[in-house]
mmCIF file of C-alpha atoms and ligand atoms in Angstrom:
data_model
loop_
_atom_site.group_PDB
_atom_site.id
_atom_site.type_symbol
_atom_site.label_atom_id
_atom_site.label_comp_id
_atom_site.label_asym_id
_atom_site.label_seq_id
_atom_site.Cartn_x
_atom_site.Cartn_y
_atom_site.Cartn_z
ATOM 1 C CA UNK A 1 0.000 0.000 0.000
ATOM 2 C CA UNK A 2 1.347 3.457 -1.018
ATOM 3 C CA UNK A 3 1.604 6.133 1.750
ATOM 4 C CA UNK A 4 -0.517 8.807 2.600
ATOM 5 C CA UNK A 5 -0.346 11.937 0.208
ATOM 6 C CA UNK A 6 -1.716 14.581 2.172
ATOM 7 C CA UNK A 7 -2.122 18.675 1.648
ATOM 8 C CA UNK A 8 -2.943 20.610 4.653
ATOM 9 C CA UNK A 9 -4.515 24.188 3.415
ATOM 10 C CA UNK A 10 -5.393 26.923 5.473
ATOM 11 C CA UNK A 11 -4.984 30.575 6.193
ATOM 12 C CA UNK A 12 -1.691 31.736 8.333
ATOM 13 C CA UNK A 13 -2.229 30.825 12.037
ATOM 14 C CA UNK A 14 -4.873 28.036 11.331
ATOM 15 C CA UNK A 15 -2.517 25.801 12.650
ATOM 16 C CA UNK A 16 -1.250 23.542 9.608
ATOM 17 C CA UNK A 17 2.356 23.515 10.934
ATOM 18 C CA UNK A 18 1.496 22.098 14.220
ATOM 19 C CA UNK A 19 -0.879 19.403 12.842
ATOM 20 C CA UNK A 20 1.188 18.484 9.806
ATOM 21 C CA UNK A 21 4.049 17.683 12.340
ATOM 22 C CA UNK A 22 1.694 14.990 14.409
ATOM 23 C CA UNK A 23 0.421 13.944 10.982
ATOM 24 C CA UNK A 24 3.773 13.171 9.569
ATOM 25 C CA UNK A 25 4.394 11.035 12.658
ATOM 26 C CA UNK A 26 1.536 9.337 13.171
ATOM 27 C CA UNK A 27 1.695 8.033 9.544
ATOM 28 C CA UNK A 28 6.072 8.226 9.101
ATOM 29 C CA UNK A 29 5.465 10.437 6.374
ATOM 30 C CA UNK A 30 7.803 13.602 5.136
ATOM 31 C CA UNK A 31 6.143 16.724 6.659
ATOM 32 C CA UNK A 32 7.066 19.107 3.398
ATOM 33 C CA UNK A 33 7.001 22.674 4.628
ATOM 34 C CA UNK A 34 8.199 25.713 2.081
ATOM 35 C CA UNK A 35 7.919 28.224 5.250
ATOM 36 C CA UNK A 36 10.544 26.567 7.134
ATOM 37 C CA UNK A 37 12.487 25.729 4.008
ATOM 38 C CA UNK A 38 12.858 29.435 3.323
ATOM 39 C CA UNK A 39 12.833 30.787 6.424
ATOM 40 C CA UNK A 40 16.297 28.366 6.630
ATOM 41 C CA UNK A 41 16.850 29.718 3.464
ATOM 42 C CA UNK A 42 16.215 33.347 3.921
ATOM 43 C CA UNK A 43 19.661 34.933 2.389
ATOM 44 C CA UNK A 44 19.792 32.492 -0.575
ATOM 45 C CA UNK A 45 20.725 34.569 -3.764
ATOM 46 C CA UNK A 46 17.630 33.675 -5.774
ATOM 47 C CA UNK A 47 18.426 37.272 -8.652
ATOM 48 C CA UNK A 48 19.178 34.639 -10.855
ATOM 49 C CA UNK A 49 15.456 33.775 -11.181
ATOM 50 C CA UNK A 50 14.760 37.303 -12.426
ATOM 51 C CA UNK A 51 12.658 37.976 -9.191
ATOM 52 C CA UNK A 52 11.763 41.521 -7.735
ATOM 53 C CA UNK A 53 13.899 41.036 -4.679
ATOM 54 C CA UNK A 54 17.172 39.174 -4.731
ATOM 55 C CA UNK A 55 16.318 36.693 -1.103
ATOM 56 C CA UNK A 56 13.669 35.322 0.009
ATOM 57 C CA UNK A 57 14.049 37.634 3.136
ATOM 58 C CA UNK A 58 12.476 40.672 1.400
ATOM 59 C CA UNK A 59 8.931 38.938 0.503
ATOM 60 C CA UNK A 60 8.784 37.083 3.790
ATOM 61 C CA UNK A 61 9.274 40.081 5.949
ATOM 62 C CA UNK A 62 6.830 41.964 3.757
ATOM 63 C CA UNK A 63 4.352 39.111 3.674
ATOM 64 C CA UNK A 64 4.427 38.705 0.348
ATOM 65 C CA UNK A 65 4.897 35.400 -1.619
ATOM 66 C CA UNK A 66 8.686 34.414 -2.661
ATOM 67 C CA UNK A 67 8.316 33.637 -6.796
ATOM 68 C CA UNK A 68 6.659 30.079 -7.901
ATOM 69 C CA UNK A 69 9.885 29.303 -9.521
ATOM 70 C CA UNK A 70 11.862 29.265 -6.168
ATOM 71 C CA UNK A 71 9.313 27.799 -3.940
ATOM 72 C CA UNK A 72 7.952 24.979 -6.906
ATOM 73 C CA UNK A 73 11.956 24.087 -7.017
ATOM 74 C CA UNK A 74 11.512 23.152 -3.145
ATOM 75 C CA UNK A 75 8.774 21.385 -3.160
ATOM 76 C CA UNK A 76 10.197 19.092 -6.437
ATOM 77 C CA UNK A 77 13.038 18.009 -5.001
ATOM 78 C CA UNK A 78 11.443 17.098 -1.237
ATOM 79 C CA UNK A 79 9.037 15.059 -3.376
ATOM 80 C CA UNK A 80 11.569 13.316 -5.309
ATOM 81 C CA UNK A 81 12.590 12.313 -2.740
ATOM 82 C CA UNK A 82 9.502 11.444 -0.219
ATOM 83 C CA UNK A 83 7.056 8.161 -0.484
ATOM 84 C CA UNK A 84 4.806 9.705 1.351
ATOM 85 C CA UNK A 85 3.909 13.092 2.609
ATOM 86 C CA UNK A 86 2.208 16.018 4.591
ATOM 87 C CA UNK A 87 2.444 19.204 2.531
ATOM 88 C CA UNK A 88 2.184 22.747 4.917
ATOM 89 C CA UNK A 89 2.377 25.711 2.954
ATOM 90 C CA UNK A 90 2.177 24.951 -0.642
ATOM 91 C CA UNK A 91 -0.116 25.712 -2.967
ATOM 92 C CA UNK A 92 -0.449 29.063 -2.087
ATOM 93 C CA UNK A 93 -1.968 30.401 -5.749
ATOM 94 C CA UNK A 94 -3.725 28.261 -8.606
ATOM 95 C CA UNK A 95 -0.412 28.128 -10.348
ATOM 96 C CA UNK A 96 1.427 26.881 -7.619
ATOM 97 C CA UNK A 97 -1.354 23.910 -7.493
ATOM 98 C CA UNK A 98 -1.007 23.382 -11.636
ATOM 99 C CA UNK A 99 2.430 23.165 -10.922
ATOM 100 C CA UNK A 100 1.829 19.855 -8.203
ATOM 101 C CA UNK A 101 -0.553 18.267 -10.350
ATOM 102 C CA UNK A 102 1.817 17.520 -13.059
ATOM 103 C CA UNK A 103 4.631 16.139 -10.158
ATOM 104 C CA UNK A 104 1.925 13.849 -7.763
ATOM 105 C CA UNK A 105 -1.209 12.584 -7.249
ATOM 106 C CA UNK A 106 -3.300 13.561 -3.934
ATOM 107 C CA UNK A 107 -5.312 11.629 -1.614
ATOM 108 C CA UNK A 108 -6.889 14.318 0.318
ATOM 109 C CA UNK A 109 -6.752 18.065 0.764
ATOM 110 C CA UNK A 110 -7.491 19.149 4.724
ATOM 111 C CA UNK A 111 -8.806 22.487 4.622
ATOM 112 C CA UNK A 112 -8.485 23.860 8.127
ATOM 113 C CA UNK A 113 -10.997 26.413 9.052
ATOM 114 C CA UNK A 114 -10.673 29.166 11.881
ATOM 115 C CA UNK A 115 -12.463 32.348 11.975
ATOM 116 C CA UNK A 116 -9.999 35.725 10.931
ATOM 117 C CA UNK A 117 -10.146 37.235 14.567
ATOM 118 C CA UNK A 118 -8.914 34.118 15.487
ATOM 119 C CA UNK A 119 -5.829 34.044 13.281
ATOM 120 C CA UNK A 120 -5.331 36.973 14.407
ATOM 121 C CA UNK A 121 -4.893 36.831 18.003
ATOM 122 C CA UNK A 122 -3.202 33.784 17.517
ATOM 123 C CA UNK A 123 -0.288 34.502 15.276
ATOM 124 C CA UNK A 124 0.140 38.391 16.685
ATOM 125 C CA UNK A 125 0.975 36.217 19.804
ATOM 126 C CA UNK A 126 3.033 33.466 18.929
ATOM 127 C CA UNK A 127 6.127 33.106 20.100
ATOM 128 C CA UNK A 128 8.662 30.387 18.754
ATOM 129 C CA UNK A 129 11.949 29.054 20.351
ATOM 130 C CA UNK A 130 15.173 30.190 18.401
ATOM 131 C CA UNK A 131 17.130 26.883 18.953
ATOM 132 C CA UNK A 132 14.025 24.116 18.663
ATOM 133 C CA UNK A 133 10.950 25.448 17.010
ATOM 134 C CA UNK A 134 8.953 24.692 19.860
ATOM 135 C CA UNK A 135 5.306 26.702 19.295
ATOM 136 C CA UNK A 136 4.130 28.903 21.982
ATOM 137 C CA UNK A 137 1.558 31.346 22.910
ATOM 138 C CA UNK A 138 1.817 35.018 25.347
ATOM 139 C CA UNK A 139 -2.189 34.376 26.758
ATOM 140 C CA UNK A 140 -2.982 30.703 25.246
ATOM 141 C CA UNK A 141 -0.187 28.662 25.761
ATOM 142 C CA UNK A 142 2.787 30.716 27.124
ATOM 143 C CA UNK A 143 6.099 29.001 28.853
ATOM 144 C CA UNK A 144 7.015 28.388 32.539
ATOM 145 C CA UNK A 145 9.112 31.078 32.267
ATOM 146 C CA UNK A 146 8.502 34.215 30.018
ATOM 147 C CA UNK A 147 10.950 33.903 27.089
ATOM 148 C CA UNK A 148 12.470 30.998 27.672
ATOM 149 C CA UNK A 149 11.826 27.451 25.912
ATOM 150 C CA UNK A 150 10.589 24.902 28.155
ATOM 151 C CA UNK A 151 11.950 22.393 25.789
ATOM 152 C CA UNK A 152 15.347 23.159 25.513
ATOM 153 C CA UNK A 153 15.940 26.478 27.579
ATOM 154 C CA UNK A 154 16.400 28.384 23.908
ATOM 155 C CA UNK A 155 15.137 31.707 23.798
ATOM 156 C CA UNK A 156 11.856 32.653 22.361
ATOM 157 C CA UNK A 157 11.062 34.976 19.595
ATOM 158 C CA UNK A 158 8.426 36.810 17.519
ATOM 159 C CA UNK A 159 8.898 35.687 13.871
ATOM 160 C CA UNK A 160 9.721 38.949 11.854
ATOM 161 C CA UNK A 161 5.954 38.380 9.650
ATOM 162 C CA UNK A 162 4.048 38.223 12.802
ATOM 163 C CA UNK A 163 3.986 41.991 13.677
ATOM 164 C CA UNK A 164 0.022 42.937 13.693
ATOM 165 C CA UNK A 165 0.783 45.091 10.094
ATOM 166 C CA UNK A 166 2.404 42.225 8.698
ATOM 167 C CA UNK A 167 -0.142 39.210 9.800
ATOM 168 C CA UNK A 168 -2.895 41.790 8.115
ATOM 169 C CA UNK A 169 -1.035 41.738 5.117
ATOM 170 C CA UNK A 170 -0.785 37.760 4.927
ATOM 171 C CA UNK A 171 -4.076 37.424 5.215
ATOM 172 C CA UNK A 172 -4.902 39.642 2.606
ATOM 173 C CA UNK A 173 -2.867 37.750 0.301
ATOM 174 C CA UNK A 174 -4.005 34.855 1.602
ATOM 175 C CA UNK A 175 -7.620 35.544 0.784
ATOM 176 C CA UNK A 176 -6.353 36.985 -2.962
ATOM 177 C CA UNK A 177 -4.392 33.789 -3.579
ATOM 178 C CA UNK A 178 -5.217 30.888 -1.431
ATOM 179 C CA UNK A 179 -8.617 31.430 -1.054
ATOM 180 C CA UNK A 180 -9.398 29.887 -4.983
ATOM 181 C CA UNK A 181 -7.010 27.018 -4.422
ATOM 182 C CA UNK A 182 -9.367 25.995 -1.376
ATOM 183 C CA UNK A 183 -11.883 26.518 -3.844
ATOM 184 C CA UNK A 184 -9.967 24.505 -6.946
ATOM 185 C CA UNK A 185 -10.061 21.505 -4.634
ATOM 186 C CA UNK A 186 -13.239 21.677 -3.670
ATOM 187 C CA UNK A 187 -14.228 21.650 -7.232
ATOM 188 C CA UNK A 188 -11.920 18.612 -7.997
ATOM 189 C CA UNK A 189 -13.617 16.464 -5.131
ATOM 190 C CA UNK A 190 -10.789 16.306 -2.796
ATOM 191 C CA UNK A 191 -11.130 19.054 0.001
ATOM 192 C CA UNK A 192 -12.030 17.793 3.336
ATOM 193 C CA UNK A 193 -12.743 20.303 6.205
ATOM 194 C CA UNK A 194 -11.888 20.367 9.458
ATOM 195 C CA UNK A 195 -13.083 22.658 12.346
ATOM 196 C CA UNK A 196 -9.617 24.083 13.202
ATOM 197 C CA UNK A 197 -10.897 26.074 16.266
ATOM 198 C CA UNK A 198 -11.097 23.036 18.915
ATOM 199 C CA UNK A 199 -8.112 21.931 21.162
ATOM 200 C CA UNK A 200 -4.498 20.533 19.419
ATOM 201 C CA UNK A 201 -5.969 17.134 19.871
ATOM 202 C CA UNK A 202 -9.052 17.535 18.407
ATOM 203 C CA UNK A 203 -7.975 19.017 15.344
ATOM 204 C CA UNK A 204 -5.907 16.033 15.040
ATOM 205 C CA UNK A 205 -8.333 13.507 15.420
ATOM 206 C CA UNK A 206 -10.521 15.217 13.061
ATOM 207 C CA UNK A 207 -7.536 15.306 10.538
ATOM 208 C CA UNK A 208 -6.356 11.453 11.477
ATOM 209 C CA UNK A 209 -9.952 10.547 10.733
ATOM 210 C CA UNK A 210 -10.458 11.969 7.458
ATOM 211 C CA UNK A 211 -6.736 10.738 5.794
ATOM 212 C CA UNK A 212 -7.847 7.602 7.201
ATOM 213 C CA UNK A 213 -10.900 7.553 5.374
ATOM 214 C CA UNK A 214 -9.596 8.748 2.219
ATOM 215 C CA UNK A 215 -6.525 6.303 1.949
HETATM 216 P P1 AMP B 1 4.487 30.168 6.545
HETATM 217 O O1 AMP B 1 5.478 29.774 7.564
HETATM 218 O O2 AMP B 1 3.911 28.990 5.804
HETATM 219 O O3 AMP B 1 3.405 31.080 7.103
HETATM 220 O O4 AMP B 1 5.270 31.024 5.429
HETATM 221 C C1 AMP B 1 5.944 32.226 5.766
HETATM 222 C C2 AMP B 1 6.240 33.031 4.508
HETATM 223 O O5 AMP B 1 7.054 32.261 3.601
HETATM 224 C C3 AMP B 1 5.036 33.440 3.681
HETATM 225 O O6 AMP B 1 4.406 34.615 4.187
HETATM 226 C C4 AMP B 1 5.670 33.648 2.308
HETATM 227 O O7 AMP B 1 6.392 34.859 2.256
HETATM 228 C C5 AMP B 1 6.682 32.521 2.248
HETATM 229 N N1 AMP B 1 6.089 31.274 1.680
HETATM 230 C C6 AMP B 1 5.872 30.087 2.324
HETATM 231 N N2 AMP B 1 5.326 29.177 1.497
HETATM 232 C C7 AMP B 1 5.162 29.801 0.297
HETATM 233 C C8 AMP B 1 4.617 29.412 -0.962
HETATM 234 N N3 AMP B 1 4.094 28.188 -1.171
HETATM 235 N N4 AMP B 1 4.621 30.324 -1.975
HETATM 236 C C9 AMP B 1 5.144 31.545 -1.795
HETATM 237 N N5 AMP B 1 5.648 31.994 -0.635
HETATM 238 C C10 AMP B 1 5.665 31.136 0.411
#
């Protein structure tokens, strides 16, 4: 039996990078993530692609999209490489999700859904460790002690993009852009959604349930 091939879609903040990482370990699957990919990436000289801005930095901290061209090239080579997979991230535009169809097949498309205010609140207070990743929140889910990773005693940040003018401006292109792929799946049959507003473990049973029932 082939392995899950799974796309997790929803706005910034809805929570896809927390759920793809439980999803991708539950099934030992590759959890395929463009976000952290660039963000590891941010200085790369990409003016060789004939794009606006000559790193990834510049569109990130403007919450703007980095080109197809750099972003498809990510997501080709991860999937080259992976049997199967939890994609976070990607598509973010309708060409974006043209581009995957020609390179895999899905099995399901998880739309998580959770009301704008919501995002909002949630990703102007997010805080992430510098050394680990580890996900936390100021009011919802802060740390034992303020700043400091309970994980690995790393200190925690504010990602550049999730300044209040910044998170306004990701939505906004994620409404513009994302919004219709949503839509392009629902078309094809293969969007799924998911209440996105219950607790971690919730939202992960909900998800567990459906790629169960569509593989
Ligand atoms: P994320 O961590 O998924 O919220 O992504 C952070 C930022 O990385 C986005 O605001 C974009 O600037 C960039 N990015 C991530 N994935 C993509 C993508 N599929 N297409 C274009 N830009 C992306």
């Amino acid at each position: 039996m082939s392995e899950p091939h799974v796309l997790l879609l929803g706005a910034p903040g809805a929570g896809k990078g927390t759920q793809s990482k439980r999803l991708a370990d539950a099934f030992d699957i590759e959890h395929v993530t463009t976000g952290d990919a660039l963000r590891a990436n941010k200085d790369m000289d990409i003016g060789h692609m004939d794009t606006a801005y000559d790193t990834p930095r510049a569109y990130m901290e403007a919450g703007e999209l980095v080109p197809d061209a750099v972003v498809n090239e990510i997501v080709k080579t991860a999937l080259d490489s992976a049997n199967g997979y939890v994609l976070d991230g990607y598509p973010r535009n309708l060409e974006q999700a043209e581009y995957l169809s020609e390179i895999t097949d899905l099995d399901v498309a998880v739309f998580l859904d959770v009301s704008e205010p919501e995002l909002v609140e949630r990703l102007t207070g997010r805080r992430v460790c510098d050394e680990c990743g580890a996900n936390y929140h100021v009011e919802f889910n802060p740390p034992e002690e303020a700043g400091v990773c309970d994980e690995c005693g790393g200190d925690l940040i504010q990602r550049d993009d999730d300044t209040e003018e910044t998170v306004r401006e990701r939505l906004r292109v994620y409404r513009e852009n994302t919004a219709p792929v949503v839509e392009h799946y629902r078309e094809e049959g293969v969007l799924v959604e998911v209440d996105g507003e219950g607790t971690p473990d919730e939202v992960f049973e909900a998800i567990r349930e459906e790629v169960d029932a569509a593989t």
